[in-house]
Amino acid sequence: MKLRSYKFLLAVLALALCGLPASRALAQGLTLDIINGVPSAIPITVVPFAFESAAQPPATDVAAVIRDDMVRCGKFRTLTGADIVEHPAHGSEIKFPTWKLLKQDYLVIGRERDAGGGQVKVTFELWNVNTQKQMLTGAYTALPEELRGVAHQIADQIYQKIIGQPGAFYTRIAYVTTTGSGKNMLWSLIVADSDGYNPQIVVRSRQPLLSPAWSPNGKELAYVSFESGDSAIYLQNLATGQRRLISGRKGINGAPAFSPDGKKLAMMLSFGGSPEIYVEDLATGQLTQVTHNLSINAEPRWMPDGQSLVFTSDRSGKPQLYQESVVGGGATRLTFQGEYNSNVAINYDGSQLAMMQGNGNIYRIAIMDRKLDNQVRFISPGPMDESPSFAPNGSMLLYAATDNNGKGVLYEVADNGSVRQRLSLVNGTVQSPSWGPYRVPPSTQP
């Protein structure tokens, strides 16, 4: 059987990892490169923020982070550099005819100052150029190392005010990196900001780490580890570092996925023979078998209502997506376009399914729109793209790819495929991405 047609079995995937490219050390973080822009997107200018104190300005360029967020979501295009001919910091300083001449719809201005105690106060304003009205204003006081988070929160507010939907910039992503080769190969499970900055190592292992999955509250990660020699599913608290074994049964233990309420975990287990989909109650440990089929059943993902699962099965001959109630009763096939469909990701309301779709030797990320008669569109070029994961607002996806040198990289892409942002490790490879849920800003946490 070909590797790709059997790829969702963890044992085979673990063997495939042994051929990943070598490197010497874990880089400080992912490097970012925005591939293209959208000429038809909403024009907005984020003016560099003024620093209104005698002290040394902080290293983080808040305005630049906001501007990058606007661009990478695919819904905005911005002016940069020499094109920004004026630099107002207060609404009273805005010369609207200038920005109308530059054909800008929106203007973001701001200022920073020393707030004492080592903190910085950041004030921002959002203006509608055509109406000359202020749409939004706000202020944050934070330590210098917290300013990237502040910038993401400001970008979220701007996004919601203009688009009418919550932004997803102040979120986190999880992914797996590999460095070294042979006996020196090292796997690391990493959590970072949504743009790849501020990486934090959750787990390191000399054996493969796979399939990270976020809990709905963002406090835990479920993942697969081969540290015992065989696959096992663990649940780890990100704040305390404590973890517990969920399943180390005989055979394959893989593809964990939290239920929408965080109380259950769906997974693929093969202790009974063929790989089947099971659901475990995390409080009681009660295990329920969902699928009953001699084919391979893998990669379960919950529908938002928590009543059914979408999964990959080769019961029709090649991997395709199916949906079945968590109480069983039979599966319904969902995908018919493409020779191979797997790695499903489901957006926040269940209206869109992202998947790895294969035709011949080309594997791309496709989105099936269930509100538009299951129309399918491709959002990645291939030829080896996989593991899509939606942002919590559905506006962007994260996926893994193999570049021309055989190196694993990640891409963040707008849901229409218009903008792609490459995230790569300088000395290593990246895979198994998972986009986390919305975060509660520290200032509003109880």
mmCIF file of C-alpha atoms in Angstrom, residues 73-430:
data_model
loop_
_atom_site.group_PDB
_atom_site.id
_atom_site.type_symbol
_atom_site.label_atom_id
_atom_site.label_comp_id
_atom_site.label_asym_id
_atom_site.label_seq_id
_atom_site.Cartn_x
_atom_site.Cartn_y
_atom_site.Cartn_z
ATOM 1 C CA CYS A 73 -5.774 37.716 7.385
ATOM 2 C CA GLY A 74 -6.393 38.460 3.708
ATOM 3 C CA LYS A 75 -9.110 41.050 4.216
ATOM 4 C CA PHE A 76 -6.959 44.197 4.289
ATOM 5 C CA ARG A 77 -4.114 45.788 2.358
ATOM 6 C CA THR A 78 -1.910 48.420 3.910
ATOM 7 C CA LEU A 79 0.427 51.232 3.016
ATOM 8 C CA THR A 80 3.999 50.835 4.219
ATOM 9 C CA GLY A 81 7.267 52.740 4.320
ATOM 10 C CA ALA A 82 7.592 55.787 2.084
ATOM 11 C CA ASP A 83 3.920 55.546 1.049
ATOM 12 C CA ILE A 84 2.952 56.768 4.533
ATOM 13 C CA VAL A 85 3.567 60.475 3.891
ATOM 14 C CA GLU A 86 2.135 61.841 7.155
ATOM 15 C CA HIS A 87 2.424 60.564 10.728
ATOM 16 C CA PRO A 88 -0.444 61.802 12.900
ATOM 17 C CA ALA A 89 -0.521 60.519 16.478
ATOM 18 C CA HIS A 90 -3.764 62.247 17.549
ATOM 19 C CA GLY A 91 -7.069 62.570 15.744
ATOM 20 C CA SER A 92 -6.706 66.356 15.589
ATOM 21 C CA GLU A 93 -3.554 65.911 13.491
ATOM 22 C CA ILE A 94 -5.186 63.879 10.704
ATOM 23 C CA LYS A 95 -5.381 65.601 7.307
ATOM 24 C CA PHE A 96 -8.174 63.589 5.716
ATOM 25 C CA PRO A 97 -7.692 64.896 2.126
ATOM 26 C CA THR A 98 -4.227 63.300 2.116
ATOM 27 C CA TRP A 99 -5.593 59.881 2.985
ATOM 28 C CA LYS A 100 -8.484 60.219 0.544
ATOM 29 C CA LEU A 101 -5.988 61.015 -2.181
ATOM 30 C CA LEU A 102 -4.147 57.831 -1.225
ATOM 31 C CA LYS A 103 -7.481 55.971 -1.499
ATOM 32 C CA GLN A 104 -7.449 54.732 2.093
ATOM 33 C CA ASP A 105 -10.711 53.735 3.771
ATOM 34 C CA TYR A 106 -9.410 53.430 7.319
ATOM 35 C CA LEU A 107 -6.607 54.912 9.371
ATOM 36 C CA VAL A 108 -5.057 53.555 12.571
ATOM 37 C CA ILE A 109 -2.962 55.974 14.611
ATOM 38 C CA GLY A 110 -1.459 55.704 18.065
ATOM 39 C CA ARG A 111 1.092 56.767 20.587
ATOM 40 C CA GLU A 112 3.155 55.241 23.350
ATOM 41 C CA ARG A 113 4.657 56.683 26.505
ATOM 42 C CA ASP A 114 6.493 55.597 29.624
ATOM 43 C CA ALA A 115 3.868 54.649 32.228
ATOM 44 C CA GLY A 116 6.293 54.128 35.120
ATOM 45 C CA GLY A 117 7.211 50.910 36.856
ATOM 46 C CA GLY A 118 8.837 49.657 33.685
ATOM 47 C CA GLN A 119 5.510 49.700 31.835
ATOM 48 C CA VAL A 120 4.432 51.323 28.586
ATOM 49 C CA LYS A 121 1.040 52.875 27.854
ATOM 50 C CA VAL A 122 -0.227 52.326 24.316
ATOM 51 C CA THR A 123 -3.163 54.387 23.020
ATOM 52 C CA PHE A 124 -4.725 53.750 19.604
ATOM 53 C CA GLU A 125 -7.478 55.233 17.453
ATOM 54 C CA LEU A 126 -9.332 53.859 14.402
ATOM 55 C CA TRP A 127 -10.736 56.426 11.968
ATOM 56 C CA ASN A 128 -13.019 56.157 8.945
ATOM 57 C CA VAL A 129 -11.366 58.306 6.291
ATOM 58 C CA ASN A 130 -14.514 58.790 4.197
ATOM 59 C CA THR A 131 -16.749 59.907 7.083
ATOM 60 C CA GLN A 132 -13.912 61.501 9.080
ATOM 61 C CA LYS A 133 -15.367 59.809 12.168
ATOM 62 C CA GLN A 134 -13.530 58.027 14.949
ATOM 63 C CA MET A 135 -14.718 54.424 15.093
ATOM 64 C CA LEU A 136 -12.684 53.080 17.971
ATOM 65 C CA THR A 137 -10.195 54.112 20.629
ATOM 66 C CA GLY A 138 -8.538 52.351 23.515
ATOM 67 C CA ALA A 139 -5.470 52.154 25.730
ATOM 68 C CA TYR A 140 -3.319 49.375 27.227
ATOM 69 C CA THR A 141 -0.624 49.506 29.871
ATOM 70 C CA ALA A 142 1.833 46.633 29.728
ATOM 71 C CA LEU A 143 5.425 45.564 30.199
ATOM 72 C CA PRO A 144 7.640 45.790 27.102
ATOM 73 C CA GLU A 145 7.679 42.011 26.685
ATOM 74 C CA GLU A 146 3.868 42.018 26.588
ATOM 75 C CA LEU A 147 3.537 44.525 23.750
ATOM 76 C CA ARG A 148 3.199 41.961 20.970
ATOM 77 C CA GLY A 149 0.172 40.583 22.793
ATOM 78 C CA VAL A 150 -1.194 44.123 23.141
ATOM 79 C CA ALA A 151 -0.738 44.658 19.395
ATOM 80 C CA HIS A 152 -2.647 41.455 18.613
ATOM 81 C CA GLN A 153 -5.489 42.528 20.906
ATOM 82 C CA ILE A 154 -5.685 45.908 19.180
ATOM 83 C CA ALA A 155 -5.722 44.169 15.793
ATOM 84 C CA ASP A 156 -8.576 41.957 17.017
ATOM 85 C CA GLN A 157 -10.596 45.038 17.993
ATOM 86 C CA ILE A 158 -9.984 46.699 14.636
ATOM 87 C CA TYR A 159 -10.886 43.526 12.758
ATOM 88 C CA GLN A 160 -14.148 43.126 14.664
ATOM 89 C CA LYS A 161 -15.127 46.764 14.271
ATOM 90 C CA ILE A 162 -14.686 46.710 10.502
ATOM 91 C CA ILE A 163 -15.539 43.107 9.602
ATOM 92 C CA GLY A 164 -18.154 42.501 12.307
ATOM 93 C CA GLN A 165 -16.580 39.234 13.473
ATOM 94 C CA PRO A 166 -14.132 38.545 16.324
ATOM 95 C CA GLY A 167 -10.491 38.675 15.321
ATOM 96 C CA ALA A 168 -8.196 35.706 15.968
ATOM 97 C CA PHE A 169 -4.775 37.336 16.197
ATOM 98 C CA TYR A 170 -4.508 37.100 20.000
ATOM 99 C CA THR A 171 -4.520 33.305 19.861
ATOM 100 C CA ARG A 172 -1.864 30.596 19.954
ATOM 101 C CA ILE A 173 -0.774 27.759 17.729
ATOM 102 C CA ALA A 174 0.822 24.412 18.549
ATOM 103 C CA TYR A 175 3.159 22.468 16.307
ATOM 104 C CA VAL A 176 5.903 19.840 16.370
ATOM 105 C CA THR A 177 9.509 20.486 15.350
ATOM 106 C CA THR A 178 12.267 18.004 14.645
ATOM 107 C CA THR A 179 15.987 18.685 14.737
ATOM 108 C CA GLY A 180 19.009 16.447 14.404
ATOM 109 C CA SER A 181 19.180 13.095 12.648
ATOM 110 C CA GLY A 182 19.371 9.403 13.446
ATOM 111 C CA LYS A 183 19.922 8.739 17.144
ATOM 112 C CA ASN A 184 20.297 12.471 17.736
ATOM 113 C CA MET A 185 16.866 13.372 16.370
ATOM 114 C CA LEU A 186 14.859 15.465 18.814
ATOM 115 C CA TRP A 187 11.115 16.145 18.718
ATOM 116 C CA SER A 188 9.660 19.225 20.409
ATOM 117 C CA LEU A 189 6.032 20.174 20.933
ATOM 118 C CA ILE A 190 5.857 23.962 20.760
ATOM 119 C CA VAL A 191 3.207 26.560 21.621
ATOM 120 C CA ALA A 192 3.590 30.030 20.083
ATOM 121 C CA ASP A 193 1.647 33.180 19.260
ATOM 122 C CA SER A 194 -0.568 32.967 16.184
ATOM 123 C CA ASP A 195 2.143 34.595 14.055
ATOM 124 C CA GLY A 196 4.839 32.196 15.263
ATOM 125 C CA TYR A 197 6.484 34.507 17.803
ATOM 126 C CA ASN A 198 7.201 33.720 21.472
ATOM 127 C CA PRO A 199 7.659 29.935 21.104
ATOM 128 C CA GLN A 200 7.496 27.889 24.299
ATOM 129 C CA ILE A 201 8.544 24.249 24.519
ATOM 130 C CA VAL A 202 5.850 22.034 26.047
ATOM 131 C CA VAL A 203 7.507 18.621 25.604
ATOM 132 C CA ARG A 204 10.810 17.344 24.247
ATOM 133 C CA SER A 205 11.441 13.730 23.317
ATOM 134 C CA ARG A 206 13.897 11.473 21.525
ATOM 135 C CA GLN A 207 10.860 9.648 20.159
ATOM 136 C CA PRO A 208 8.152 11.009 17.826
ATOM 137 C CA LEU A 209 5.542 13.486 19.043
ATOM 138 C CA LEU A 210 2.392 13.842 16.940
ATOM 139 C CA SER A 211 -1.104 15.259 16.625
ATOM 140 C CA PRO A 212 -1.363 18.081 19.199
ATOM 141 C CA ALA A 213 -4.976 19.043 19.949
ATOM 142 C CA TRP A 214 -6.169 22.005 22.034
ATOM 143 C CA SER A 215 -8.754 21.847 24.778
ATOM 144 C CA PRO A 216 -11.613 24.341 24.212
ATOM 145 C CA ASN A 217 -10.403 26.533 27.091
ATOM 146 C CA GLY A 218 -6.829 26.587 25.783
ATOM 147 C CA LYS A 219 -5.397 25.277 29.054
ATOM 148 C CA GLU A 220 -4.465 21.765 27.924
ATOM 149 C CA LEU A 221 -3.005 19.931 24.957
ATOM 150 C CA ALA A 222 -3.628 16.327 24.039
ATOM 151 C CA TYR A 223 -0.916 14.719 21.925
ATOM 152 C CA VAL A 224 0.595 11.412 20.861
ATOM 153 C CA SER A 225 4.010 10.309 22.118
ATOM 154 C CA PHE A 226 6.148 7.282 21.261
ATOM 155 C CA GLU A 227 8.440 7.727 24.267
ATOM 156 C CA SER A 228 7.522 4.279 25.617
ATOM 157 C CA GLY A 229 8.271 2.671 22.269
ATOM 158 C CA ASP A 230 4.626 2.483 21.226
ATOM 159 C CA SER A 231 2.053 5.212 20.616
ATOM 160 C CA ALA A 232 0.242 6.651 23.635
ATOM 161 C CA ILE A 233 -2.069 9.623 24.129
ATOM 162 C CA TYR A 234 -1.262 12.147 26.856
ATOM 163 C CA LEU A 235 -3.093 15.176 28.212
ATOM 164 C CA GLN A 236 -0.876 18.023 29.454
ATOM 165 C CA ASN A 237 -1.703 21.149 31.450
ATOM 166 C CA LEU A 238 0.169 24.075 29.895
ATOM 167 C CA ALA A 239 0.356 26.135 33.087
ATOM 168 C CA THR A 240 1.539 23.448 35.501
ATOM 169 C CA GLY A 241 3.268 21.029 33.135
ATOM 170 C CA GLN A 242 1.374 18.150 34.724
ATOM 171 C CA ARG A 243 0.234 15.437 32.366
ATOM 172 C CA ARG A 244 -1.660 12.201 32.487
ATOM 173 C CA LEU A 245 -1.868 9.152 30.289
ATOM 174 C CA ILE A 246 -5.209 8.889 28.514
ATOM 175 C CA SER A 247 -4.608 5.797 26.416
ATOM 176 C CA GLY A 248 -1.634 3.459 26.180
ATOM 177 C CA ARG A 249 -3.592 0.449 24.976
ATOM 178 C CA LYS A 250 -2.165 -2.264 22.763
ATOM 179 C CA GLY A 251 -1.857 -1.223 19.135
ATOM 180 C CA ILE A 252 -2.420 2.274 17.788
ATOM 181 C CA ASN A 253 -3.397 5.160 20.073
ATOM 182 C CA GLY A 254 -3.761 8.260 17.961
ATOM 183 C CA ALA A 255 -5.479 11.393 16.640
ATOM 184 C CA PRO A 256 -6.954 12.834 19.866
ATOM 185 C CA ALA A 257 -9.672 15.495 19.564
ATOM 186 C CA PHE A 258 -11.481 17.319 22.374
ATOM 187 C CA SER A 259 -15.255 17.571 22.360
ATOM 188 C CA PRO A 260 -16.621 21.144 22.148
ATOM 189 C CA ASP A 261 -17.373 21.134 25.891
ATOM 190 C CA GLY A 262 -13.923 19.751 26.746
ATOM 191 C CA LYS A 263 -15.335 16.810 28.674
ATOM 192 C CA LYS A 264 -14.572 14.032 26.196
ATOM 193 C CA LEU A 265 -11.778 12.974 23.898
ATOM 194 C CA ALA A 266 -12.293 11.245 20.569
ATOM 195 C CA MET A 267 -9.418 9.116 19.327
ATOM 196 C CA MET A 268 -8.354 6.291 17.049
ATOM 197 C CA LEU A 269 -7.598 2.996 18.807
ATOM 198 C CA SER A 270 -6.796 -0.448 17.396
ATOM 199 C CA PHE A 271 -6.651 -2.624 20.520
ATOM 200 C CA GLY A 272 -9.693 -4.526 19.233
ATOM 201 C CA GLY A 273 -8.148 -5.269 15.841
ATOM 202 C CA SER A 274 -8.994 -2.758 13.102
ATOM 203 C CA PRO A 275 -8.488 0.951 13.841
ATOM 204 C CA GLU A 276 -11.794 2.332 15.110
ATOM 205 C CA ILE A 277 -13.056 5.644 16.485
ATOM 206 C CA TYR A 278 -13.680 5.789 20.242
ATOM 207 C CA VAL A 279 -14.799 8.493 22.672
ATOM 208 C CA GLU A 280 -13.549 8.604 26.267
ATOM 209 C CA ASP A 281 -15.180 10.524 29.090
ATOM 210 C CA LEU A 282 -12.264 12.366 30.691
ATOM 211 C CA ALA A 283 -13.864 12.448 34.143
ATOM 212 C CA THR A 284 -14.899 8.806 34.406
ATOM 213 C CA GLY A 285 -12.623 7.084 31.881
ATOM 214 C CA GLN A 286 -15.647 5.430 30.264
ATOM 215 C CA LEU A 287 -14.802 4.389 26.708
ATOM 216 C CA THR A 288 -17.427 4.223 23.948
ATOM 217 C CA GLN A 289 -16.814 2.732 20.510
ATOM 218 C CA VAL A 290 -18.354 4.857 17.757
ATOM 219 C CA THR A 291 -17.440 3.083 14.506
ATOM 220 C CA HIS A 292 -17.793 -0.630 13.816
ATOM 221 C CA ASN A 293 -16.149 -1.353 10.488
ATOM 222 C CA LEU A 294 -13.296 -3.628 9.383
ATOM 223 C CA SER A 295 -11.712 -0.810 7.366
ATOM 224 C CA ILE A 296 -9.336 1.824 8.746
ATOM 225 C CA ASN A 297 -11.211 4.549 10.657
ATOM 226 C CA ALA A 298 -9.040 7.452 11.752
ATOM 227 C CA GLU A 299 -8.625 11.185 12.448
ATOM 228 C CA PRO A 300 -11.900 11.985 14.258
ATOM 229 C CA ARG A 301 -13.004 15.617 14.576
ATOM 230 C CA TRP A 302 -16.067 16.892 16.397
ATOM 231 C CA MET A 303 -18.865 18.820 14.780
ATOM 232 C CA PRO A 304 -19.521 22.053 16.749
ATOM 233 C CA ASP A 305 -22.749 20.722 18.306
ATOM 234 C CA GLY A 306 -20.851 17.804 19.872
ATOM 235 C CA GLN A 307 -23.350 15.285 18.501
ATOM 236 C CA SER A 308 -21.338 13.738 15.678
ATOM 237 C CA LEU A 309 -17.820 13.132 14.409
ATOM 238 C CA VAL A 310 -16.247 13.536 10.987
ATOM 239 C CA PHE A 311 -13.433 11.077 10.311
ATOM 240 C CA THR A 312 -11.304 9.436 7.617
ATOM 241 C CA SER A 313 -12.066 5.916 6.426
ATOM 242 C CA ASP A 314 -10.910 3.780 3.503
ATOM 243 C CA ARG A 315 -14.087 1.690 3.514
ATOM 244 C CA SER A 316 -14.819 2.818 -0.055
ATOM 245 C CA GLY A 317 -11.365 1.726 -1.219
ATOM 246 C CA LYS A 318 -9.419 4.954 -0.647
ATOM 247 C CA PRO A 319 -9.487 7.437 2.222
ATOM 248 C CA GLN A 320 -12.601 9.653 2.238
ATOM 249 C CA LEU A 321 -14.456 11.664 4.882
ATOM 250 C CA TYR A 322 -17.451 10.271 6.725
ATOM 251 C CA GLN A 323 -19.769 11.550 9.455
ATOM 252 C CA GLU A 324 -21.356 9.482 12.221
ATOM 253 C CA SER A 325 -23.281 10.225 15.406
ATOM 254 C CA VAL A 326 -21.309 9.746 18.615
ATOM 255 C CA VAL A 327 -23.901 7.157 19.628
ATOM 256 C CA GLY A 328 -23.269 5.212 16.420
ATOM 257 C CA GLY A 329 -25.879 4.149 13.913
ATOM 258 C CA GLY A 330 -23.925 4.206 10.680
ATOM 259 C CA ALA A 331 -21.725 6.621 8.791
ATOM 260 C CA THR A 332 -22.545 8.951 5.902
ATOM 261 C CA ARG A 333 -19.935 9.612 3.250
ATOM 262 C CA LEU A 334 -19.225 13.334 2.809
ATOM 263 C CA THR A 335 -16.538 13.601 0.109
ATOM 264 C CA PHE A 336 -16.764 12.435 -3.477
ATOM 265 C CA GLN A 337 -14.451 14.845 -5.309
ATOM 266 C CA GLY A 338 -10.822 13.775 -5.340
ATOM 267 C CA GLU A 339 -9.175 10.375 -5.122
ATOM 268 C CA TYR A 340 -8.065 10.920 -1.529
ATOM 269 C CA ASN A 341 -9.517 13.067 1.275
ATOM 270 C CA SER A 342 -8.283 13.103 4.869
ATOM 271 C CA ASN A 343 -6.974 15.349 7.694
ATOM 272 C CA VAL A 344 -10.313 17.065 8.168
ATOM 273 C CA ALA A 345 -10.623 20.376 10.027
ATOM 274 C CA ILE A 346 -14.014 21.901 10.837
ATOM 275 C CA ASN A 347 -14.734 25.610 11.197
ATOM 276 C CA TYR A 348 -16.592 27.163 14.145
ATOM 277 C CA ASP A 349 -20.127 26.569 12.828
ATOM 278 C CA GLY A 350 -19.572 23.385 10.835
ATOM 279 C CA SER A 351 -20.304 25.062 7.510
ATOM 280 C CA GLN A 352 -16.821 24.466 6.103
ATOM 281 C CA LEU A 353 -14.629 21.383 6.093
ATOM 282 C CA ALA A 354 -10.956 21.765 5.246
ATOM 283 C CA MET A 355 -9.083 18.653 4.173
ATOM 284 C CA MET A 356 -6.042 17.289 2.436
ATOM 285 C CA GLN A 357 -7.240 16.286 -1.022
ATOM 286 C CA GLY A 358 -5.109 14.119 -3.262
ATOM 287 C CA ASN A 359 -5.304 13.652 -7.009
ATOM 288 C CA GLY A 360 -2.487 11.662 -8.543
ATOM 289 C CA ASN A 361 0.693 12.718 -6.757
ATOM 290 C CA ILE A 362 -0.573 16.201 -5.865
ATOM 291 C CA TYR A 363 -1.918 16.824 -2.360
ATOM 292 C CA ARG A 364 -3.483 20.213 -1.635
ATOM 293 C CA ILE A 365 -5.638 21.798 1.033
ATOM 294 C CA ALA A 366 -9.252 22.068 -0.071
ATOM 295 C CA ILE A 367 -12.292 23.598 1.627
ATOM 296 C CA MET A 368 -15.744 22.134 1.124
ATOM 297 C CA ASP A 369 -18.534 24.662 1.726
ATOM 298 C CA ARG A 370 -21.586 22.832 3.042
ATOM 299 C CA LYS A 371 -23.770 25.923 2.590
ATOM 300 C CA LEU A 372 -22.971 26.034 -1.127
ATOM 301 C CA ASP A 373 -23.927 22.495 -2.163
ATOM 302 C CA ASN A 374 -20.593 21.144 -0.957
ATOM 303 C CA GLN A 375 -18.611 23.185 -3.448
ATOM 304 C CA VAL A 376 -14.866 22.605 -3.105
ATOM 305 C CA ARG A 377 -12.121 25.177 -3.568
ATOM 306 C CA PHE A 378 -8.367 24.802 -3.218
ATOM 307 C CA ILE A 379 -6.415 27.209 -1.019
ATOM 308 C CA SER A 380 -2.903 25.770 -1.335
ATOM 309 C CA PRO A 381 -0.726 24.982 -4.367
ATOM 310 C CA GLY A 382 0.610 21.579 -3.301
ATOM 311 C CA PRO A 383 2.215 19.253 -4.081
ATOM 312 C CA MET A 384 2.579 17.961 -0.486
ATOM 313 C CA ASP A 385 0.215 19.917 1.774
ATOM 314 C CA GLU A 386 -1.595 18.432 4.771
ATOM 315 C CA SER A 387 -2.959 18.850 8.309
ATOM 316 C CA PRO A 388 -5.196 21.946 8.023
ATOM 317 C CA SER A 389 -6.403 23.677 11.188
ATOM 318 C CA PHE A 390 -8.903 26.567 11.286
ATOM 319 C CA ALA A 391 -8.443 29.739 13.304
ATOM 320 C CA PRO A 392 -11.291 30.000 15.846
ATOM 321 C CA ASN A 393 -13.112 32.586 13.709
ATOM 322 C CA GLY A 394 -12.653 30.566 10.518
ATOM 323 C CA SER A 395 -10.949 33.422 8.663
ATOM 324 C CA MET A 396 -7.545 31.710 8.350
ATOM 325 C CA LEU A 397 -6.088 28.228 8.282
ATOM 326 C CA LEU A 398 -2.804 26.749 9.345
ATOM 327 C CA TYR A 399 -1.392 23.800 7.410
ATOM 328 C CA ALA A 400 1.808 21.834 6.947
ATOM 329 C CA ALA A 401 3.710 21.514 3.699
ATOM 330 C CA THR A 402 6.906 20.068 2.304
ATOM 331 C CA ASP A 403 9.051 22.561 0.394
ATOM 332 C CA ASN A 404 11.197 21.890 -2.652
ATOM 333 C CA ASN A 405 14.090 20.790 -0.441
ATOM 334 C CA GLY A 406 11.998 18.197 1.375
ATOM 335 C CA LYS A 407 11.769 20.371 4.493
ATOM 336 C CA GLY A 408 8.605 20.592 6.565
ATOM 337 C CA VAL A 409 7.190 24.121 6.907
ATOM 338 C CA LEU A 410 3.897 25.673 7.960
ATOM 339 C CA TYR A 411 1.654 28.130 6.163
ATOM 340 C CA GLU A 412 -1.051 30.409 7.463
ATOM 341 C CA VAL A 413 -3.493 31.148 4.691
ATOM 342 C CA ALA A 414 -6.612 33.289 4.387
ATOM 343 C CA ASP A 415 -9.779 31.226 4.016
ATOM 344 C CA ASN A 416 -10.048 32.371 0.399
ATOM 345 C CA GLY A 417 -6.441 31.406 -0.307
ATOM 346 C CA SER A 418 -5.498 34.986 -1.175
ATOM 347 C CA VAL A 419 -2.639 35.505 1.290
ATOM 348 C CA ARG A 420 -0.157 32.927 2.517
ATOM 349 C CA GLN A 421 2.347 33.386 5.307
ATOM 350 C CA ARG A 422 5.189 30.895 5.503
ATOM 351 C CA LEU A 423 6.456 29.861 8.925
ATOM 352 C CA SER A 424 9.643 27.829 8.882
ATOM 353 C CA LEU A 425 12.374 26.726 11.251
ATOM 354 C CA VAL A 426 15.862 27.872 10.283
ATOM 355 C CA ASN A 427 17.522 24.656 11.418
ATOM 356 C CA GLY A 428 14.856 21.995 11.429
ATOM 357 C CA THR A 429 11.463 20.968 10.186
ATOM 358 C CA VAL A 430 7.924 21.824 11.329
#
